[in-house]
PDB file of C-alpha atoms in Angstrom:
ATOM      1  CA  MET A   1     119.529  42.292-119.033  1.00  0.00           C
ATOM      2  CA  LYS A   2     119.948  40.009-114.359  1.00  0.00           C
ATOM      3  CA  ILE A   3     123.739  37.159-110.135  1.00  0.00           C
ATOM      4  CA  TYR A   4     126.228  34.072-107.609  1.00  0.00           C
ATOM      5  CA  THR A   5     134.782  28.644 -96.678  1.00  0.00           C
ATOM      6  CA  THR A   6     131.781  26.161 -96.830  1.00  0.00           C
ATOM      7  CA  VAL A   7     129.329  25.854 -99.627  1.00  0.00           C
ATOM      8  CA  LEU A   8     126.790  28.579 -98.887  1.00  0.00           C
ATOM      9  CA  LEU A   9     123.852  29.132-101.144  1.00  0.00           C
ATOM     10  CA  GLY A  10     121.371  31.832-101.181  1.00  0.00           C
ATOM     11  CA  MET A  11     118.713  33.446-102.942  1.00  0.00           C
ATOM     12  CA  VAL A  12     119.009  35.772-105.780  1.00  0.00           C
ATOM     13  CA  LEU A  13     116.225  37.787-107.048  1.00  0.00           C
ATOM     14  CA  THR A  14     115.355  37.882-110.704  1.00  0.00           C
ATOM     15  CA  THR A  15     114.097  41.290-111.636  1.00  0.00           C
ATOM     16  CA  LYS A  16     114.348  43.717-114.487  1.00  0.00           C
ATOM     17  CA  ALA A  17     111.012  43.115-116.087  1.00  0.00           C
ATOM     18  CA  TRP A  18     109.065  40.257-117.390  1.00  0.00           C
ATOM     19  CA  SER A  19     107.493  43.060-119.344  1.00  0.00           C
ATOM     20  CA  CYS A  20     105.219  41.775-121.907  1.00  0.00           C
ATOM     21  CA  ASP A  21     103.370  41.136-124.914  1.00  0.00           C
ATOM     22  CA  VAL A  22     104.476  38.489-124.047  1.00  0.00           C
ATOM     23  CA  CYS A  23     107.464  39.841-122.189  1.00  0.00           C
ATOM     24  CA  GLY A  24     110.171  41.684-124.074  1.00  0.00           C
ATOM     25  CA  CYS A  25     113.841  41.128-123.601  1.00  0.00           C
ATOM     26  CA  ALA A  26     115.712  44.368-123.093  1.00  0.00           C
ATOM     27  CA  GLY A  27     114.136  45.377-119.806  1.00  0.00           C
ATOM     28  CA  MET A  28     114.832  42.018-118.236  1.00  0.00           C
ATOM     29  CA  MET A  29     117.644  40.672-116.147  1.00  0.00           C
ATOM     30  CA  MET A  30     117.345  36.998-116.962  1.00  0.00           C
ATOM     31  CA  GLY A  31     118.554  34.421-114.543  1.00  0.00           C
ATOM     32  CA  PHE A  32     119.165  33.761-110.888  1.00  0.00           C
ATOM     33  CA  GLY A  33     122.496  35.526-110.633  1.00  0.00           C
ATOM     34  CA  ASP A  34     125.554  34.332-108.745  1.00  0.00           C
ATOM     35  CA  LEU A  35     124.563  31.881-106.013  1.00  0.00           C
ATOM     36  CA  SER A  36     128.134  31.451-104.792  1.00  0.00           C
ATOM     37  CA  LEU A  37     129.164  33.112-101.534  1.00  0.00           C
ATOM     38  CA  TYR A  38     132.794  32.015-101.625  1.00  0.00           C
ATOM     39  CA  PRO A  39     135.379  34.763-101.011  1.00  0.00           C
ATOM     40  CA  GLN A  40     137.395  33.824-104.092  1.00  0.00           C
ATOM     41  CA  ASN A  41     137.876  35.466-107.441  1.00  0.00           C
ATOM     42  CA  LYS A  42     136.057  33.617-110.182  1.00  0.00           C
ATOM     43  CA  ILE A  43     135.287  33.355-113.863  1.00  0.00           C
ATOM     44  CA  GLY A  44     132.254  31.510-115.166  1.00  0.00           C
ATOM     45  CA  VAL A  45     129.675  30.860-117.821  1.00  0.00           C
ATOM     46  CA  SER A  46     125.943  30.327-117.363  1.00  0.00           C
ATOM     47  CA  TYR A  47     122.992  29.170-119.457  1.00  0.00           C
ATOM     48  CA  LEU A  48     119.398  30.204-118.900  1.00  0.00           C
ATOM     49  CA  SER A  49     116.138  29.262-120.601  1.00  0.00           C
ATOM     50  CA  ARG A  50     112.810  31.020-119.850  1.00  0.00           C
ATOM     51  CA  THR A  51     109.368  30.842-121.464  1.00  0.00           C
ATOM     52  CA  PHE A  52     106.414  33.258-121.232  1.00  0.00           C
ATOM     53  CA  TYR A  53     102.832  32.854-122.481  1.00  0.00           C
ATOM     54  CA  SER A  54     100.420  35.552-123.635  1.00  0.00           C
ATOM     55  CA  ALA A  55      96.667  35.685-123.066  1.00  0.00           C
ATOM     56  CA  LEU A  56      96.429  36.301-126.835  1.00  0.00           C
ATOM     57  CA  GLY A  57      98.006  32.940-127.619  1.00  0.00           C
ATOM     58  CA  ASN A  58     101.559  34.123-128.315  1.00  0.00           C
ATOM     59  CA  SER A  59     104.619  32.786-126.528  1.00  0.00           C
ATOM     60  CA  ASP A  60     108.157  34.055-126.023  1.00  0.00           C
ATOM     61  CA  HIS A  61     111.168  31.858-125.387  1.00  0.00           C
ATOM     62  CA  PHE A  62     114.460  33.383-124.291  1.00  0.00           C
ATOM     63  CA  THR A  63     117.856  31.731-124.103  1.00  0.00           C
ATOM     64  CA  GLN A  64     120.789  33.505-122.503  1.00  0.00           C
ATOM     65  CA  ILE A  65     124.464  32.546-122.365  1.00  0.00           C
ATOM     66  CA  GLU A  66     126.453  34.777-120.046  1.00  0.00           C
ATOM     67  CA  ILE A  67     130.164  35.179-119.341  1.00  0.00           C
ATOM     68  CA  ASN A  68     130.843  36.615-115.899  1.00  0.00           C
ATOM     69  CA  GLY A  69     133.616  37.242-113.428  1.00  0.00           C
ATOM     70  CA  ARG A  70     134.221  38.520-109.897  1.00  0.00           C
ATOM     71  CA  TYR A  71     137.270  40.144-108.337  1.00  0.00           C
ATOM     72  CA  VAL A  72     137.619  40.313-104.544  1.00  0.00           C
ATOM     73  CA  ILE A  73     139.336  43.600-103.696  1.00  0.00           C
ATOM     74  CA  SER A  74     139.372  43.205 -99.903  1.00  0.00           C
ATOM     75  CA  PRO A  75     137.540  41.275 -97.173  1.00  0.00           C
ATOM     76  CA  ARG A  76     134.597  43.672 -97.564  1.00  0.00           C
ATOM     77  CA  TRP A  77     134.677  44.850-101.181  1.00  0.00           C
ATOM     78  CA  SER A  78     134.234  42.948-104.454  1.00  0.00           C
ATOM     79  CA  LEU A  79     133.475  43.756-108.090  1.00  0.00           C
ATOM     80  CA  LYS A  80     131.496  41.720-110.584  1.00  0.00           C
ATOM     81  CA  ALA A  81     131.003  42.109-114.339  1.00  0.00           C
ATOM     82  CA  SER A  82     128.972  40.128-116.861  1.00  0.00           C
ATOM     83  CA  ILE A  83     127.949  40.252-120.497  1.00  0.00           C
ATOM     84  CA  PRO A  84     125.121  38.147-121.972  1.00  0.00           C
ATOM     85  CA  TYR A  85     124.339  36.781-125.410  1.00  0.00           C
ATOM     86  CA  LEU A  86     120.589  36.520-126.003  1.00  0.00           C
ATOM     87  CA  LEU A  87     118.335  34.576-128.333  1.00  0.00           C
ATOM     88  CA  GLY A  88     114.635  35.461-128.291  1.00  0.00           C
ATOM     89  CA  VAL A  89     111.895  33.733-130.284  1.00  0.00           C
ATOM     90  CA  LYS A  90     108.328  35.057-130.450  1.00  0.00           C
ATOM     91  CA  GLN A  91     105.839  32.469-131.704  1.00  0.00           C
ATOM     92  CA  GLY A  92     102.143  32.619-132.532  1.00  0.00           C
ATOM     93  CA  LEU A  93     102.313  35.695-134.759  1.00  0.00           C
ATOM     94  CA  GLU A  94     100.129  35.921-137.863  1.00  0.00           C
ATOM     95  CA  ASN A  95     103.231  35.704-140.039  1.00  0.00           C
ATOM     96  CA  GLY A  96     104.845  32.894-138.056  1.00  0.00           C
ATOM     97  CA  SER A  97     107.739  33.404-135.646  1.00  0.00           C
ATOM     98  CA  PHE A  98     110.221  36.232-135.186  1.00  0.00           C
ATOM     99  CA  THR A  99     113.763  35.843-133.824  1.00  0.00           C
ATOM    100  CA  ILE A 100     116.255  38.275-132.349  1.00  0.00           C
ATOM    101  CA  SER A 101     119.819  37.425-131.294  1.00  0.00           C
ATOM    102  CA  GLY A 102     122.965  39.223-130.205  1.00  0.00           C
ATOM    103  CA  ILE A 103     124.800  40.804-127.294  1.00  0.00           C
ATOM    104  CA  GLY A 104     122.574  42.058-124.481  1.00  0.00           C
ATOM    105  CA  ASP A 105     123.190  44.764-121.877  1.00  0.00           C
ATOM    106  CA  ALA A 106     126.410  44.269-119.902  1.00  0.00           C
ATOM    107  CA  GLN A 107     126.411  44.754-116.132  1.00  0.00           C
ATOM    108  CA  ALA A 108     128.968  45.968-113.583  1.00  0.00           C
ATOM    109  CA  LYS A 109     128.312  45.715-109.832  1.00  0.00           C
ATOM    110  CA  ALA A 110     130.173  46.572-106.622  1.00  0.00           C
ATOM    111  CA  SER A 111     129.353  44.830-103.318  1.00  0.00           C
ATOM    112  CA  TYR A 112     130.179  45.807 -99.736  1.00  0.00           C
ATOM    113  CA  ILE A 113     129.860  43.570 -96.663  1.00  0.00           C
ATOM    114  CA  ALA A 114     128.496  45.990 -94.068  1.00  0.00           C
ATOM    115  CA  TYR A 115     128.292  43.468 -91.239  1.00  0.00           C
ATOM    116  CA  TYR A 116     129.731  40.034 -90.478  1.00  0.00           C
ATOM    117  CA  GLY A 117     129.389  38.323 -87.127  1.00  0.00           C
ATOM    118  CA  GLY A 118     129.927  34.845 -85.745  1.00  0.00           C
ATOM    119  CA  ASN A 119     132.102  32.013 -86.989  1.00  0.00           C
ATOM    120  CA  GLU A 120     132.058  29.271 -89.610  1.00  0.00           C
ATOM    121  CA  SER A 121     129.340  27.248 -87.845  1.00  0.00           C
ATOM    122  CA  SER A 122     127.082  30.161 -86.857  1.00  0.00           C
ATOM    123  CA  ASN A 123     127.212  33.484 -88.662  1.00  0.00           C
ATOM    124  CA  ARG A 124     125.301  36.511 -89.910  1.00  0.00           C
ATOM    125  CA  LYS A 125     126.168  38.686 -92.876  1.00  0.00           C
ATOM    126  CA  LEU A 126     124.655  41.831 -94.385  1.00  0.00           C
ATOM    127  CA  THR A 127     125.718  42.944 -97.882  1.00  0.00           C
ATOM    128  CA  PHE A 128     124.791  45.971 -99.975  1.00  0.00           C
ATOM    129  CA  SER A 129     125.407  46.265-103.713  1.00  0.00           C
ATOM    130  CA  GLY A 130     125.071  48.866-106.416  1.00  0.00           C
ATOM    131  CA  GLY A 131     125.404  48.372-110.140  1.00  0.00           C
ATOM    132  CA  ILE A 132     124.849  49.691-113.616  1.00  0.00           C
ATOM    133  CA  PHE A 133     123.535  48.168-116.845  1.00  0.00           C
ATOM    134  CA  LEU A 134     125.353  49.462-119.909  1.00  0.00           C
ATOM    135  CA  PRO A 135     123.432  50.017-123.189  1.00  0.00           C
ATOM    136  CA  THR A 136     125.440  47.423-125.132  1.00  0.00           C
ATOM    137  CA  GLY A 137     122.402  45.549-126.496  1.00  0.00           C
ATOM    138  CA  LYS A 138     120.712  46.574-129.726  1.00  0.00           C
ATOM    139  CA  PHE A 139     117.384  48.447-129.594  1.00  0.00           C
ATOM    140  CA  GLU A 140     115.281  48.726-132.783  1.00  0.00           C
ATOM    141  CA  ASP A 141     112.136  50.737-133.497  1.00  0.00           C
ATOM    142  CA  HIS A 142     109.283  48.231-133.986  1.00  0.00           C
ATOM    143  CA  SER A 143     106.567  50.826-134.565  1.00  0.00           C
ATOM    144  CA  ASP A 144     106.211  49.777-138.227  1.00  0.00           C
ATOM    145  CA  ARG A 145     106.038  46.035-137.408  1.00  0.00           C
ATOM    146  CA  MET A 146     103.535  43.729-135.756  1.00  0.00           C
ATOM    147  CA  LEU A 147     105.892  43.428-132.784  1.00  0.00           C
ATOM    148  CA  PRO A 148     105.800  44.920-129.289  1.00  0.00           C
ATOM    149  CA  GLN A 149     108.264  47.749-128.845  1.00  0.00           C
ATOM    150  CA  ASN A 150     109.859  46.049-125.846  1.00  0.00           C
ATOM    151  CA  PHE A 151     110.916  42.896-127.740  1.00  0.00           C
ATOM    152  CA  GLN A 152     114.580  43.966-127.827  1.00  0.00           C
ATOM    153  CA  LEU A 153     118.121  42.814-127.112  1.00  0.00           C
ATOM    154  CA  GLY A 154     118.969  45.939-125.147  1.00  0.00           C
ATOM    155  CA  SER A 155     117.258  48.828-123.407  1.00  0.00           C
ATOM    156  CA  ALA A 156     119.478  51.492-125.083  1.00  0.00           C
ATOM    157  CA  SER A 157     119.505  53.289-121.708  1.00  0.00           C
ATOM    158  CA  TRP A 158     121.750  53.470-118.675  1.00  0.00           C
ATOM    159  CA  ASP A 159     119.944  51.538-115.941  1.00  0.00           C
ATOM    160  CA  TYR A 160     120.814  51.181-112.260  1.00  0.00           C
ATOM    161  CA  LEU A 161     120.699  48.451-109.624  1.00  0.00           C
ATOM    162  CA  LEU A 162     120.275  48.640-105.832  1.00  0.00           C
ATOM    163  CA  GLU A 163     120.496  45.418-103.830  1.00  0.00           C
ATOM    164  CA  GLY A 164     120.518  44.204-100.238  1.00  0.00           C
ATOM    165  CA  GLN A 165     121.209  40.710 -98.922  1.00  0.00           C
ATOM    166  CA  TYR A 166     121.010  39.186 -95.432  1.00  0.00           C
ATOM    167  CA  GLN A 167     122.473  35.728 -94.791  1.00  0.00           C
ATOM    168  CA  LEU A 168     121.981  33.513 -91.754  1.00  0.00           C
ATOM    169  CA  GLY A 169     124.095  30.374 -91.285  1.00  0.00           C
ATOM    170  CA  GLU A 170     123.571  27.722 -88.585  1.00  0.00           C
ATOM    171  CA  GLY A 171     125.646  24.582 -88.938  1.00  0.00           C
ATOM    172  CA  ASN A 172     125.027  23.158 -92.404  1.00  0.00           C
ATOM    173  CA  TRP A 173     121.836  25.205 -92.875  1.00  0.00           C
ATOM    174  CA  VAL A 174     121.795  28.523 -94.703  1.00  0.00           C
ATOM    175  CA  GLY A 175     118.936  30.987 -95.088  1.00  0.00           C
ATOM    176  CA  MET A 176     119.126  34.092 -97.215  1.00  0.00           C
ATOM    177  CA  LEU A 177     116.816  36.993 -97.959  1.00  0.00           C
ATOM    178  CA  GLN A 178     117.574  39.378-100.785  1.00  0.00           C
ATOM    179  CA  ALA A 179     115.799  42.422-102.182  1.00  0.00           C
ATOM    180  CA  GLN A 180     116.580  44.265-105.402  1.00  0.00           C
ATOM    181  CA  TYR A 181     115.371  47.373-107.188  1.00  0.00           C
ATOM    182  CA  VAL A 182     116.202  48.259-110.793  1.00  0.00           C
ATOM    183  CA  ILE A 183     115.821  51.834-112.058  1.00  0.00           C
ATOM    184  CA  ASN A 184     115.391  52.056-115.838  1.00  0.00           C
ATOM    185  CA  THR A 185     115.852  55.388-117.603  1.00  0.00           C
ATOM    186  CA  LEU A 186     114.572  56.934-120.827  1.00  0.00           C
ATOM    187  CA  ASN A 187     116.453  55.794-123.932  1.00  0.00           C
ATOM    188  CA  PRO A 188     117.228  57.815-127.112  1.00  0.00           C
ATOM    189  CA  GLU A 189     114.040  56.441-128.728  1.00  0.00           C
ATOM    190  CA  ASP A 190     111.999  58.013-125.873  1.00  0.00           C
ATOM    191  CA  TYR A 191     111.039  54.583-124.563  1.00  0.00           C
ATOM    192  CA  LYS A 192     111.386  53.713-120.862  1.00  0.00           C
ATOM    193  CA  PHE A 193     111.219  50.190-119.495  1.00  0.00           C
ATOM    194  CA  GLY A 194     109.392  50.020-116.178  1.00  0.00           C
ATOM    195  CA  ASN A 195     111.291  49.857-112.899  1.00  0.00           C
ATOM    196  CA  GLN A 196     111.366  46.477-111.159  1.00  0.00           C
ATOM    197  CA  THR A 197     111.234  45.331-107.557  1.00  0.00           C
ATOM    198  CA  GLY A 198     111.769  41.822-106.290  1.00  0.00           C
ATOM    199  CA  ALA A 199     112.533  39.697-103.248  1.00  0.00           C
ATOM    200  CA  GLN A 200     113.481  36.087-102.754  1.00  0.00           C
ATOM    201  CA  LEU A 201     113.899  33.778 -99.782  1.00  0.00           C
ATOM    202  CA  THR A 202     116.107  30.692-100.065  1.00  0.00           C
ATOM    203  CA  MET A 203     116.839  27.779 -97.761  1.00  0.00           C
ATOM    204  CA  ALA A 204     119.818  25.493 -98.427  1.00  0.00           C
ATOM    205  CA  HIS A 205     121.578  22.585 -96.706  1.00  0.00           C
ATOM    206  CA  LYS A 206     125.117  21.320 -97.179  1.00  0.00           C
ATOM    207  CA  PHE A 207     126.072  17.657 -97.429  1.00  0.00           C
ATOM    208  CA  GLY A 208     129.850  17.370 -97.176  1.00  0.00           C
ATOM    209  CA  PHE A 209     131.939  14.546 -98.658  1.00  0.00           C
ATOM    210  CA  PRO A 210     135.719  13.957 -98.608  1.00  0.00           C
ATOM    211  CA  LYS A 211     136.487  15.882-101.817  1.00  0.00           C
ATOM    212  CA  TRP A 212     133.228  17.581-102.755  1.00  0.00           C
ATOM    213  CA  ALA A 213     129.996  19.010-101.358  1.00  0.00           C
ATOM    214  CA  LEU A 214     126.352  18.865-102.412  1.00  0.00           C
ATOM    215  CA  VAL A 215     123.937  21.670-101.509  1.00  0.00           C
ATOM    216  CA  PRO A 216     120.210  21.273-102.348  1.00  0.00           C
ATOM    217  CA  LEU A 217     118.201  24.505-102.212  1.00  0.00           C
ATOM    218  CA  VAL A 218     114.669  25.785-102.572  1.00  0.00           C
ATOM    219  CA  SER A 219     113.559  29.385-103.141  1.00  0.00           C
ATOM    220  CA  VAL A 220     110.372  31.408-103.282  1.00  0.00           C
ATOM    221  CA  SER A 221     110.621  34.643-105.259  1.00  0.00           C
ATOM    222  CA  PHE A 222     108.285  37.584-105.765  1.00  0.00           C
ATOM    223  CA  GLU A 223     108.578  39.984-108.718  1.00  0.00           C
ATOM    224  CA  HIS A 224     106.797  43.253-109.422  1.00  0.00           C
ATOM    225  CA  PHE A 225     107.256  45.122-112.708  1.00  0.00           C
ATOM    226  CA  SER A 226     106.037  48.637-113.408  1.00  0.00           C
ATOM    227  CA  LYS A 227     104.564  49.422-116.818  1.00  0.00           C
ATOM    228  CA  ASP A 228     106.770  50.636-119.651  1.00  0.00           C
ATOM    229  CA  VAL A 229     106.265  54.150-121.004  1.00  0.00           C
ATOM    230  CA  ASN A 230     106.362  54.545-124.798  1.00  0.00           C
ATOM    231  CA  ALA A 231     107.505  57.464-126.961  1.00  0.00           C
ATOM    232  CA  ARG A 232     104.015  59.018-126.873  1.00  0.00           C
ATOM    233  CA  GLY A 233     104.185  59.236-123.081  1.00  0.00           C
ATOM    234  CA  TYR A 234     101.589  56.497-122.493  1.00  0.00           C
ATOM    235  CA  TYR A 235     101.914  53.211-120.629  1.00  0.00           C
ATOM    236  CA  GLN A 236     102.807  50.454-123.092  1.00  0.00           C
ATOM    237  CA  TYR A 237     100.034  47.875-123.504  1.00  0.00           C
ATOM    238  CA  GLY A 238     100.810  44.443-122.090  1.00  0.00           C
ATOM    239  CA  THR A 239     103.649  45.513-119.804  1.00  0.00           C
ATOM    240  CA  GLY A 240     103.890  45.429-116.023  1.00  0.00           C
ATOM    241  CA  GLY A 241     102.586  42.898-113.532  1.00  0.00           C
ATOM    242  CA  GLN A 242     103.718  40.662-110.706  1.00  0.00           C
ATOM    243  CA  SER A 243     104.287  36.991-110.032  1.00  0.00           C
ATOM    244  CA  LEU A 244     105.305  34.436-107.414  1.00  0.00           C
ATOM    245  CA  ALA A 245     107.658  31.598-108.378  1.00  0.00           C
ATOM    246  CA  LEU A 246     109.028  28.419-106.812  1.00  0.00           C
ATOM    247  CA  ILE A 247     112.631  27.455-107.633  1.00  0.00           C
ATOM    248  CA  ALA A 248     114.565  24.326-106.674  1.00  0.00           C
ATOM    249  CA  GLY A 249     118.055  23.142-107.470  1.00  0.00           C
ATOM    250  CA  ALA A 250     121.423  21.989-106.260  1.00  0.00           C
ATOM    251  CA  GLN A 251     125.041  23.074-106.239  1.00  0.00           C
ATOM    252  CA  ILE A 252     128.145  20.886-106.396  1.00  0.00           C
ATOM    253  CA  LYS A 253     131.505  22.233-105.177  1.00  0.00           C
ATOM    254  CA  THR A 254     134.911  20.649-105.639  1.00  0.00           C
ATOM    255  CA  ARG A 255     138.235  22.290-104.801  1.00  0.00           C
ATOM    256  CA  ASN A 256     138.177  24.972-107.524  1.00  0.00           C
ATOM    257  CA  TRP A 257     134.996  24.265-109.470  1.00  0.00           C
ATOM    258  CA  LEU A 258     131.408  25.180-108.776  1.00  0.00           C
ATOM    259  CA  TRP A 259     128.412  23.778-110.711  1.00  0.00           C
ATOM    260  CA  THR A 260     124.811  24.854-110.208  1.00  0.00           C
ATOM    261  CA  LEU A 261     121.555  23.535-111.673  1.00  0.00           C
ATOM    262  CA  ARG A 262     118.245  25.279-110.933  1.00  0.00           C
ATOM    263  CA  GLY A 263     114.731  25.059-112.286  1.00  0.00           C
ATOM    264  CA  GLY A 264     111.351  26.480-111.430  1.00  0.00           C
ATOM    265  CA  THR A 265     107.929  27.578-112.505  1.00  0.00           C
ATOM    266  CA  ASN A 266     105.374  30.271-111.778  1.00  0.00           C
ATOM    267  CA  LEU A 267     103.005  29.668-108.856  1.00  0.00           C
ATOM    268  CA  MET A 268     100.652  32.547-109.549  1.00  0.00           C
ATOM    269  CA  SER A 269     100.541  35.937-111.249  1.00  0.00           C
ATOM    270  CA  ASN A 270      98.152  38.852-111.471  1.00  0.00           C
ATOM    271  CA  GLN A 271      95.503  39.029-114.181  1.00  0.00           C
ATOM    272  CA  GLY A 272      97.759  40.563-116.791  1.00  0.00           C
ATOM    273  CA  ASN A 273      98.485  39.730-120.404  1.00  0.00           C
ATOM    274  CA  TYR A 274     101.214  37.196-119.758  1.00  0.00           C
ATOM    275  CA  ARG A 275     102.079  34.172-117.666  1.00  0.00           C
ATOM    276  CA  PRO A 276     105.663  33.107-116.867  1.00  0.00           C
ATOM    277  CA  GLY A 277     106.389  29.485-117.720  1.00  0.00           C
ATOM    278  CA  PRO A 278     109.242  27.051-116.969  1.00  0.00           C
ATOM    279  CA  GLN A 279     112.768  28.289-116.359  1.00  0.00           C
ATOM    280  CA  VAL A 280     116.062  26.392-116.218  1.00  0.00           C
ATOM    281  CA  ALA A 281     119.533  27.699-115.334  1.00  0.00           C
ATOM    282  CA  ILE A 282     122.926  25.962-115.449  1.00  0.00           C
ATOM    283  CA  SER A 283     126.230  27.565-114.450  1.00  0.00           C
ATOM    284  CA  THR A 284     129.902  26.601-114.193  1.00  0.00           C
ATOM    285  CA  SER A 285     132.503  28.664-112.352  1.00  0.00           C
ATOM    286  CA  TYR A 286     136.235  28.335-111.726  1.00  0.00           C
ATOM    287  CA  LEU A 287     137.414  29.741-108.371  1.00  0.00           C
ATOM    288  CA  PHE A 288     140.986  30.965-107.943  1.00  0.00           C
ATOM    289  CA  ASN A 289     143.255  32.938-105.602  1.00  0.00           C
ATOM    290  CA  THR A 290     141.605  31.119-102.726  1.00  0.00           C
ATOM    291  CA  SER A 291     141.626  32.956 -99.410  1.00  0.00           C
ATOM    292  CA  GLN A 292     140.145  30.812 -96.691  1.00  0.00           C
ATOM    293  CA  ASN A 293     140.804  33.448 -94.013  1.00  0.00           C
ATOM    294  CA  LYS A 294     139.328  36.523 -95.654  1.00  0.00           C
ATOM    295  CA  PHE A 295     136.147  36.612 -93.634  1.00  0.00           C
ATOM    296  CA  GLN A 296     138.021  35.982 -90.388  1.00  0.00           C
ATOM    297  CA  THR A 297     139.348  39.540 -90.612  1.00  0.00           C
ATOM    298  CA  LEU A 298     135.871  41.041 -90.704  1.00  0.00           C
ATOM    299  CA  LYS A 299     134.753  42.834 -87.552  1.00  0.00           C
ATOM    300  CA  LYS A 300     131.261  43.347 -86.259  1.00  0.00           C
TER     301      LYS A 300
END
């Protein structure tokens, strides 16, 4: 189960499968991640809502509430951890709707700033991250039900994250490009969620006020999801695909608080068995142990 000095916003990719019939929950990192680039420690909570539609007339709606935190070890190193609570509703079944709810797969991630150059008004930054998804979410065998096997709270496998991020800042403008690859492994039920690849480009602009700042942003994201492999060793029907999405939003920053609102929709997808629908994300974070000079110690 997805992610986020001056107010700098970027792009965060949303991968880990919109695998489908319509989509399935366990192989999916929901949300836009942490859009904050402040060098502070933080604790936060986020809310995400996403909808998916099937060519067969079914629909899935997922709601996620996530508690997350980040600890800045040094000017170059930081750690982040998160744990989500998921609610998934599948509608359009012959017997009505089906609901799952509970803790999803927790995530731990380490990030390293490999390059930082420039100053506050004009800068470049390159960051690499690696993470792991823990099998904390429940995975149930649906082979005896009229449900897709990937409609789960957790993957029941240890899954891995590789991520790269390049940020360009010029005055009050910020551009960011991020790429991410998620490696899913075989779980004890011999089911493997497909690996995911994604990229997203974001442009943001800061409007500063005496005691707060407003940062509108717009992003274009691309997602590609490999097919799941079931216990019989075959590709799972209805899984895999790719899509292109448009996301817009804004961030508000006060002294120690950060609020973000984002929403978007699918622009196009391949001719698969699903279609991503609207998505909305809201997050609140408290920043502490402020260190305004941390990035000044970074060397090229």
